[in-house]
Short mmCIF file of C-alpha atoms and ligand atoms in Angstrom, two decimals:
data_model
loop_
_atom_site.label_atom_id
_atom_site.label_comp_id
_atom_site.label_asym_id
_atom_site.label_seq_id
_atom_site.Cartn_x
_atom_site.Cartn_y
_atom_site.Cartn_z
CA MET A 4 0.00 0.00 0.00
CA THR A 5 1.32 3.46 -0.82
CA ASN A 6 0.11 6.77 0.49
CA GLU A 7 -0.34 8.24 -2.97
CA LYS A 8 -3.31 6.08 -3.75
CA GLN A 9 -6.83 7.23 -2.95
CA ILE A 10 -8.73 5.19 -0.41
CA LEU A 11 -11.57 2.80 -1.13
CA PHE A 12 -13.88 1.31 1.48
CA SER A 13 -16.73 -1.14 1.09
CA GLY A 14 -18.45 -3.90 3.00
CA MET A 15 -21.05 -6.65 2.87
CA GLN A 16 -23.25 -8.27 5.42
CA ALA A 17 -22.76 -11.91 6.25
CA THR A 18 -26.49 -12.45 6.43
CA GLY A 19 -27.97 -15.12 4.18
CA SER A 20 -26.32 -16.52 1.10
CA LEU A 21 -24.74 -14.01 -1.24
CA THR A 22 -26.54 -13.50 -4.53
CA LEU A 23 -25.49 -12.70 -8.07
CA GLY A 24 -26.72 -9.15 -7.28
CA ASN A 25 -24.09 -8.78 -4.55
CA TYR A 26 -21.45 -10.04 -6.94
CA LEU A 27 -22.33 -7.99 -10.01
CA GLY A 28 -23.35 -4.86 -8.09
CA ALA A 29 -20.41 -4.78 -5.70
CA LEU A 30 -17.83 -7.56 -5.42
CA LYS A 31 -16.93 -7.58 -9.13
CA ASN A 32 -16.23 -3.84 -9.04
CA TRP A 33 -14.17 -4.24 -5.89
CA VAL A 34 -11.89 -6.62 -7.74
CA ASN A 35 -11.60 -4.28 -10.72
CA LEU A 36 -10.77 -1.29 -8.54
CA ALA A 37 -8.39 -3.04 -6.14
CA ASP A 38 -5.17 -2.08 -7.94
CA GLU A 39 -6.07 1.54 -8.35
CA TYR A 40 -6.87 2.28 -4.70
CA GLU A 41 -5.72 1.52 -1.19
CA CYS A 42 -8.63 -0.76 -0.31
CA TYR A 43 -10.47 -1.75 2.87
CA TYR A 44 -13.05 -4.51 2.43
CA SER A 45 -14.96 -5.31 5.56
CA VAL A 46 -17.24 -8.17 6.55
CA VAL A 47 -19.76 -6.04 8.42
CA ASP A 48 -20.80 -8.51 11.09
CA MET A 49 -21.88 -5.73 13.48
CA HIS A 50 -24.53 -4.63 10.99
CA SER A 51 -25.81 -8.21 10.79
CA ILE A 52 -27.08 -8.33 14.37
CA THR A 53 -29.68 -5.63 13.67
CA ILE A 54 -31.67 -8.72 12.66
CA ARG A 55 -31.65 -11.73 15.02
CA GLN A 56 -28.91 -14.20 14.11
CA ASP A 57 -27.97 -17.67 15.21
CA PRO A 58 -24.45 -17.04 16.62
CA ALA A 59 -22.88 -20.19 15.18
CA VAL A 60 -24.39 -19.53 11.76
CA LEU A 61 -23.29 -15.90 11.75
CA ARG A 62 -19.72 -16.87 12.65
CA LYS A 63 -19.64 -19.44 9.86
CA ARG A 64 -21.12 -17.09 7.30
CA ALA A 65 -18.76 -14.27 8.25
CA ARG A 66 -15.77 -16.52 7.65
CA ALA A 67 -17.23 -17.79 4.38
CA LEU A 68 -17.78 -14.21 3.23
CA LEU A 69 -14.23 -13.20 4.06
CA THR A 70 -12.98 -16.25 2.15
CA LEU A 71 -15.24 -15.36 -0.74
CA TYR A 72 -13.71 -11.90 -1.04
CA ILE A 73 -10.37 -13.62 -1.61
CA ALA A 74 -11.89 -16.24 -3.93
CA ALA A 75 -13.39 -13.44 -6.04
CA GLY A 76 -9.89 -12.16 -6.73
CA ILE A 77 -9.09 -9.61 -4.03
CA ASP A 78 -5.49 -10.07 -2.97
CA PRO A 79 -5.46 -10.03 0.86
CA GLU A 80 -1.76 -9.18 0.92
CA LYS A 81 -2.36 -5.94 -0.94
CA ASN A 82 -5.85 -5.10 0.32
CA CYS A 83 -7.17 -5.00 3.83
CA ILE A 84 -9.86 -7.65 4.26
CA TYR A 85 -11.17 -7.81 7.82
CA TYR A 86 -14.09 -8.25 10.21
CA GLN A 87 -15.77 -5.03 11.33
CA SER A 88 -16.16 -6.41 14.86
CA HIS A 89 -12.37 -6.81 15.17
CA VAL A 90 -11.85 -3.06 15.00
CA SER A 91 -13.51 -1.38 17.98
CA GLY A 92 -13.13 2.04 16.38
CA HIS A 93 -16.24 1.37 14.27
CA ALA A 94 -18.48 1.31 17.33
CA GLU A 95 -16.66 4.19 19.00
CA LEU A 96 -16.93 6.50 16.01
CA ALA A 97 -20.54 5.43 15.41
CA TRP A 98 -21.42 6.65 18.92
CA ILE A 99 -19.92 10.06 18.26
CA LEU A 100 -21.60 10.33 14.85
CA ASN A 101 -24.94 9.37 16.44
CA CYS A 102 -24.73 12.70 18.21
CA PHE A 103 -24.42 14.45 14.82
CA THR A 104 -27.30 12.64 13.10
CA TYR A 105 -30.96 13.57 13.32
CA MET A 106 -33.88 11.28 14.01
CA GLY A 107 -35.70 12.82 11.04
CA GLU A 108 -32.89 11.89 8.65
CA LEU A 109 -32.81 8.31 9.88
CA SER A 110 -36.61 7.97 9.69
CA ARG A 111 -36.45 8.69 5.96
CA MET A 112 -34.18 5.73 5.17
CA THR A 113 -36.03 3.30 2.93
CA GLN A 114 -34.03 0.33 4.21
CA PHE A 115 -35.16 1.10 7.76
CA LYS A 116 -38.77 1.37 6.60
CA ASP A 117 -38.54 -1.93 4.68
CA LYS A 118 -36.75 -3.87 7.41
CA SER A 119 -38.93 -2.58 10.23
CA ALA A 120 -42.03 -3.53 8.21
CA LYS A 121 -40.59 -7.02 7.74
CA HIS A 122 -39.39 -7.57 11.33
CA THR A 123 -42.23 -5.98 13.31
CA ASP A 124 -41.32 -7.95 16.45
CA ASN A 125 -37.78 -6.54 16.53
CA ILE A 126 -37.63 -2.88 15.52
CA ASN A 127 -34.50 -2.23 17.56
CA ALA A 128 -32.47 0.97 17.88
CA GLY A 129 -29.59 -0.65 15.98
CA LEU A 130 -31.81 -1.05 12.94
CA PHE A 131 -32.64 2.63 13.17
CA THR A 132 -29.04 3.83 13.58
CA TYR A 133 -27.67 1.30 11.07
CA PRO A 134 -26.68 4.08 8.59
CA VAL A 135 -24.63 5.82 11.29
CA LEU A 136 -22.51 2.71 11.78
CA MET A 137 -22.12 2.56 8.02
CA ALA A 138 -21.02 6.20 7.99
CA ALA A 139 -18.49 5.38 10.71
CA ASP A 140 -17.15 2.46 8.61
CA ILE A 141 -16.50 4.72 5.66
CA LEU A 142 -15.30 7.84 7.48
CA LEU A 143 -12.89 5.99 9.80
CA TYR A 144 -10.72 5.15 6.80
CA GLN A 145 -11.10 8.58 5.15
CA ALA A 146 -12.43 6.80 2.08
CA ASN A 147 -12.60 8.69 -1.19
CA VAL A 148 -14.67 6.09 -2.98
CA VAL A 149 -17.26 3.51 -1.94
CA PRO A 150 -18.30 0.94 -4.57
CA VAL A 151 -21.88 -0.21 -3.89
CA GLY A 152 -25.08 -1.19 -5.68
CA ILE A 153 -27.81 1.40 -6.20
CA ASP A 154 -29.74 0.26 -3.11
CA GLN A 155 -27.00 1.71 -0.85
CA MET A 156 -27.02 5.19 -2.42
CA GLN A 157 -29.27 6.68 0.26
CA HIS A 158 -26.86 5.47 2.96
CA LEU A 159 -23.97 7.03 1.07
CA GLU A 160 -25.82 10.33 0.92
CA ILE A 161 -26.47 10.40 4.66
CA THR A 162 -22.79 9.53 5.23
CA ARG A 163 -21.81 12.58 3.19
CA ASP A 164 -24.30 14.76 5.08
CA ILE A 165 -22.98 13.62 8.46
CA ALA A 166 -19.36 14.17 7.37
CA GLN A 167 -20.11 17.63 6.01
CA ARG A 168 -21.99 18.57 9.17
CA PHE A 169 -19.09 17.44 11.34
CA ASN A 170 -16.52 19.21 9.15
CA SER A 171 -18.51 22.44 9.18
CA ILE A 172 -18.21 22.51 12.99
CA TYR A 173 -14.68 21.15 13.52
CA GLY A 174 -12.79 21.81 10.29
CA ASP A 175 -11.70 19.30 7.66
CA VAL A 176 -11.70 16.12 9.70
CA PHE A 177 -13.38 13.73 7.27
CA THR A 178 -12.88 13.09 3.57
CA ILE A 179 -16.23 13.36 1.82
CA PRO A 180 -16.73 10.00 0.07
CA GLU A 181 -18.18 9.41 -3.39
CA ALA A 182 -20.24 6.39 -4.33
CA TYR A 183 -18.95 4.25 -7.18
CA ILE A 184 -21.80 2.66 -9.09
CA GLY A 185 -20.89 0.25 -11.90
CA LYS A 186 -22.17 0.89 -15.44
CA VAL A 187 -23.98 -2.45 -15.57
CA GLY A 188 -25.22 -4.67 -12.78
CA ALA A 189 -25.82 -1.95 -10.18
CA LYS A 190 -29.34 -3.19 -9.62
CA ILE A 191 -29.97 -6.83 -10.44
CA MET A 192 -33.63 -7.71 -10.12
CA SER A 193 -35.42 -10.82 -8.88
CA LEU A 194 -35.77 -13.50 -11.57
CA GLN A 195 -39.34 -14.13 -10.42
CA ASP A 196 -40.47 -10.55 -9.93
CA PRO A 197 -38.35 -8.13 -11.96
CA ALA A 198 -39.95 -5.16 -10.18
CA ARG A 199 -38.03 -6.12 -7.00
CA LYS A 200 -34.30 -6.31 -6.46
CA MET A 201 -32.60 -9.68 -6.17
CA SER A 202 -32.18 -10.15 -2.44
CA LYS A 203 -30.46 -12.53 -0.03
CA SER A 204 -33.62 -12.62 2.05
CA ASP A 205 -36.08 -13.53 -0.73
CA GLU A 206 -38.17 -16.51 0.35
CA ASN A 207 -38.49 -17.87 -3.18
CA PRO A 208 -35.22 -19.68 -4.01
CA ASN A 209 -35.94 -19.33 -7.74
CA ALA A 210 -35.89 -15.56 -7.45
CA SER A 211 -32.17 -15.35 -6.74
CA ILE A 212 -29.03 -16.98 -8.08
CA TYR A 213 -26.78 -17.71 -5.11
CA LEU A 214 -23.04 -17.56 -5.60
CA MET A 215 -22.71 -21.17 -4.48
CA ASP A 216 -25.51 -22.54 -6.70
CA ASP A 217 -24.47 -25.51 -8.82
CA PRO A 218 -24.45 -25.06 -12.63
CA ASP A 219 -27.69 -26.98 -13.17
CA SER A 220 -29.59 -24.85 -10.65
CA ILE A 221 -28.23 -21.70 -12.28
CA ARG A 222 -29.34 -22.84 -15.73
CA ARG A 223 -32.75 -23.90 -14.41
CA LYS A 224 -33.35 -20.61 -12.58
CA CYS A 225 -32.43 -18.64 -15.70
CA LYS A 226 -34.73 -20.79 -17.82
CA ARG A 227 -37.60 -20.11 -15.42
CA ALA A 228 -36.98 -16.36 -15.24
CA VAL A 229 -40.16 -14.31 -15.64
CA THR A 230 -40.23 -12.35 -18.92
CA ASP A 231 -43.24 -11.06 -20.89
CA SER A 232 -45.30 -11.74 -24.01
CA GLU A 233 -43.74 -9.06 -26.24
CA GLY A 234 -41.47 -11.56 -27.97
CA VAL A 235 -38.65 -9.08 -28.78
CA ILE A 236 -35.33 -8.67 -26.99
CA LEU A 237 -35.00 -4.98 -26.25
CA TYR A 238 -33.49 -3.11 -23.31
CA ARG A 239 -36.40 -1.01 -22.06
CA ASP A 240 -38.43 -0.41 -18.90
CA GLU A 241 -41.59 -1.89 -20.43
CA GLN A 242 -39.81 -5.28 -20.44
CA PRO A 243 -38.23 -5.43 -16.98
CA GLY A 244 -37.59 -9.20 -17.04
CA VAL A 245 -35.77 -9.09 -20.38
CA LYS A 246 -33.95 -5.93 -19.33
CA ASN A 247 -32.69 -7.69 -16.21
CA LEU A 248 -31.50 -10.70 -18.21
CA LEU A 249 -29.63 -8.37 -20.57
CA ASP A 250 -28.07 -6.63 -17.57
CA ILE A 251 -26.93 -9.94 -16.11
CA TYR A 252 -25.58 -11.10 -19.47
CA SER A 253 -23.69 -7.85 -20.07
CA ALA A 254 -22.24 -7.73 -16.56
CA CYS A 255 -21.10 -11.36 -16.75
CA THR A 256 -19.57 -11.14 -20.22
CA GLY A 257 -18.16 -7.63 -19.98
CA LYS A 258 -20.09 -6.61 -23.10
CA SER A 259 -21.98 -3.35 -23.28
CA VAL A 260 -25.78 -3.51 -23.18
CA ASP A 261 -25.92 -2.30 -26.81
CA GLU A 262 -23.61 -5.11 -27.91
CA SER A 263 -25.76 -7.65 -26.06
CA VAL A 264 -28.99 -6.35 -27.60
CA LYS A 265 -27.42 -6.64 -31.08
CA GLU A 266 -26.19 -10.15 -30.34
CA PHE A 267 -29.73 -11.33 -29.52
CA ASP A 268 -31.41 -9.56 -32.41
CA GLY A 269 -34.01 -11.95 -33.85
CA CYS A 270 -33.53 -14.55 -31.08
CA GLY A 271 -36.26 -15.96 -28.87
CA TYR A 272 -36.43 -15.68 -25.07
CA GLY A 273 -35.34 -19.33 -24.77
CA GLN A 274 -32.03 -18.55 -26.46
CA LEU A 275 -31.50 -15.47 -24.32
CA LYS A 276 -32.15 -17.41 -21.11
CA GLU A 277 -29.83 -20.20 -22.14
CA ALA A 278 -27.02 -17.75 -22.95
CA VAL A 279 -27.54 -15.93 -19.64
CA GLY A 280 -27.35 -19.25 -17.77
CA GLU A 281 -24.06 -20.14 -19.48
CA ALA A 282 -22.60 -16.66 -18.87
CA VAL A 283 -23.44 -16.86 -15.15
CA VAL A 284 -22.02 -20.39 -14.85
CA SER A 285 -18.76 -19.32 -16.47
CA VAL A 286 -18.38 -16.49 -13.97
CA LEU A 287 -19.39 -18.42 -10.85
CA GLN A 288 -17.70 -21.76 -11.46
CA PRO A 289 -14.09 -20.53 -11.10
CA LEU A 290 -15.09 -18.54 -8.03
CA GLN A 291 -16.62 -21.62 -6.41
CA THR A 292 -13.58 -23.76 -7.18
CA ARG A 293 -11.24 -21.19 -5.66
CA PHE A 294 -13.51 -20.80 -2.64
CA LYS A 295 -13.47 -24.54 -1.95
CA GLU A 296 -9.68 -24.63 -2.14
CA LEU A 297 -9.22 -21.62 0.13
CA GLU A 298 -11.74 -22.83 2.66
CA LYS A 299 -9.53 -25.83 3.41
CA ASP A 300 -6.52 -23.67 4.18
CA LYS A 301 -7.45 -22.70 7.72
CA ALA A 302 -4.02 -21.43 8.74
CA TYR A 303 -3.77 -19.14 5.71
CA ILE A 304 -7.18 -17.57 6.31
CA ASP A 305 -6.44 -17.21 10.05
CA GLY A 306 -3.22 -15.39 9.19
CA ILE A 307 -5.06 -12.97 6.91
CA ILE A 308 -7.67 -12.29 9.60
CA ARG A 309 -5.05 -11.54 12.23
CA ALA A 310 -2.77 -9.35 10.11
CA ASN A 311 -5.53 -7.35 8.47
CA ALA A 312 -7.41 -6.62 11.69
CA GLU A 313 -4.25 -4.98 12.99
CA LYS A 314 -3.72 -3.03 9.80
CA ALA A 315 -7.33 -1.78 9.80
CA ALA A 316 -7.22 -0.88 13.49
CA TYR A 317 -4.08 1.17 12.99
CA THR A 318 -5.72 3.37 10.33
CA ALA A 319 -9.04 3.53 12.16
CA ASN A 320 -7.42 4.65 15.39
CA LYS A 321 -5.69 7.56 13.70
CA THR A 322 -9.05 9.02 12.63
CA LEU A 323 -10.71 8.12 15.90
CA ARG A 324 -8.11 9.89 18.05
CA LYS A 325 -8.44 12.99 15.89
CA VAL A 326 -12.22 12.98 16.21
CA GLN A 327 -12.12 12.38 19.96
CA LYS A 328 -9.83 15.35 20.37
CA LYS A 329 -12.03 17.56 18.21
CA VAL A 330 -15.18 16.84 20.23
CA GLY A 331 -13.36 17.52 23.49
CA PHE A 332 -12.60 14.14 25.05
CA PRO A 333 -9.67 14.40 27.50
CA GLU A 334 -6.28 13.34 26.21
CA ARG A 335 -4.93 9.94 27.22
CA ILE A 336 -2.12 10.06 29.75
CA ARG A 337 0.62 7.54 28.95
P1 TYM B 422 -25.47 -5.76 1.53
O1 TYM B 422 -24.73 -6.75 2.33
O2 TYM B 422 -26.96 -5.79 1.54
O3 TYM B 422 -25.02 -5.84 0.02
C1 TYM B 422 -23.65 -5.86 -0.34
C2 TYM B 422 -23.46 -5.11 -1.65
O4 TYM B 422 -24.23 -5.71 -2.70
C3 TYM B 422 -25.01 -4.71 -3.34
N1 TYM B 422 -26.28 -5.34 -3.80
C4 TYM B 422 -26.72 -5.33 -5.07
N2 TYM B 422 -26.20 -4.80 -6.19
C5 TYM B 422 -26.89 -4.99 -7.34
N3 TYM B 422 -28.07 -5.66 -7.40
C6 TYM B 422 -28.62 -6.21 -6.30
N4 TYM B 422 -29.76 -6.90 -6.39
C7 TYM B 422 -27.93 -6.05 -5.06
N5 TYM B 422 -28.19 -6.46 -3.78
C8 TYM B 422 -27.17 -6.01 -3.03
C9 TYM B 422 -25.24 -3.66 -2.29
O5 TYM B 422 -25.57 -2.41 -2.86
C10 TYM B 422 -23.91 -3.65 -1.57
O6 TYM B 422 -23.00 -2.83 -2.26
N6 TYM B 422 -25.20 -1.67 4.33
C11 TYM B 422 -24.47 -2.48 3.39
C12 TYM B 422 -23.16 -3.00 3.94
C13 TYM B 422 -22.24 -1.93 4.46
C14 TYM B 422 -21.44 -1.08 3.68
C15 TYM B 422 -20.72 -0.28 4.62
C16 TYM B 422 -21.28 -0.89 2.32
C17 TYM B 422 -22.00 -1.67 5.76
N7 TYM B 422 -21.07 -0.66 5.87
C18 TYM B 422 -19.85 0.70 4.19
C19 TYM B 422 -20.39 0.08 1.89
C20 TYM B 422 -19.68 0.87 2.84
C21 TYM B 422 -25.30 -3.68 3.04
O7 TYM B 422 -26.16 -4.09 3.78
O8 TYM B 422 -24.96 -4.29 1.89
#
């Protein structure tokens, strides 16, 4: 890592099985950007407990997610891959930022509205202040850029608002981060209801392609994808199912949407679905193979976890100490 590079931060929750949406909207861009930036990729396990979790399952999923980051092609020697809960600065900064965030702002967050409607028996304060912890994640590392899918844009905007508010009182403490949204794949929709985003928590297993799905399931899910009765392959809002398939195809093959539309000119939906299935398989199969190899190497993964937690904590503490001083906490006596 050199100091000349700009800083990139992003994270994912270890809740549920990761979907193709997570991969195409975020993880794939992380890999592409890794060389250009000094990168911090966190497994945000603290965010996960805003919804009730089975502790053993969460632990297992968090480790699998960290391994998956590496399997996807992020070099853990050059990039900092770590668990959020291993760096206490996240919680400490989140507390301070809570005092610079308004209830009104948080009440407008669509994710809070959706999740509280879904988990009516557990509308906890953590769910409400979730975006503040996310702001702390990003601001602790003075990130310039945050690659995410479109669904996280609102959280990025509140992060910028909080940072600007803090800076306007205390001077230039935080870098104001920019979202990085990929050209294709930033919002992959459900295969069964293309009006909704593909989500880890969807109850219908045919709605999502999971990163660990076997090739036959992937092909079958693509074949069953909901389309329409128009019978033409065009990229337009009136055909959300076809549009989504073209997005997936383009993101998996690296072709532009225009190129993909031309390629399928005159084809039927069956051909499109088959090609999408093959494109997804060819992206996910190498990732799965690498994941299975890495998973076995316990000592290697443990080493990464240990070294990177230290590296992340070092950077995080620098920002935290600065912030603590600014707000007036007494200096530590050594
Ligand atoms: P999470 O875990 O829900 O999703 C991880 C990433 O995947 C993207 N994504 C999608 N992209 C395209 N199409 C979809 N259907 C789709 N579904 C999910 C998300 O936009 C995200 O980039 N709050 C965050 C995690 C987080 C974070 C952060 C992210 C915590 N702190 C700091 C960036 C920076 C979340 O729940 O993502």
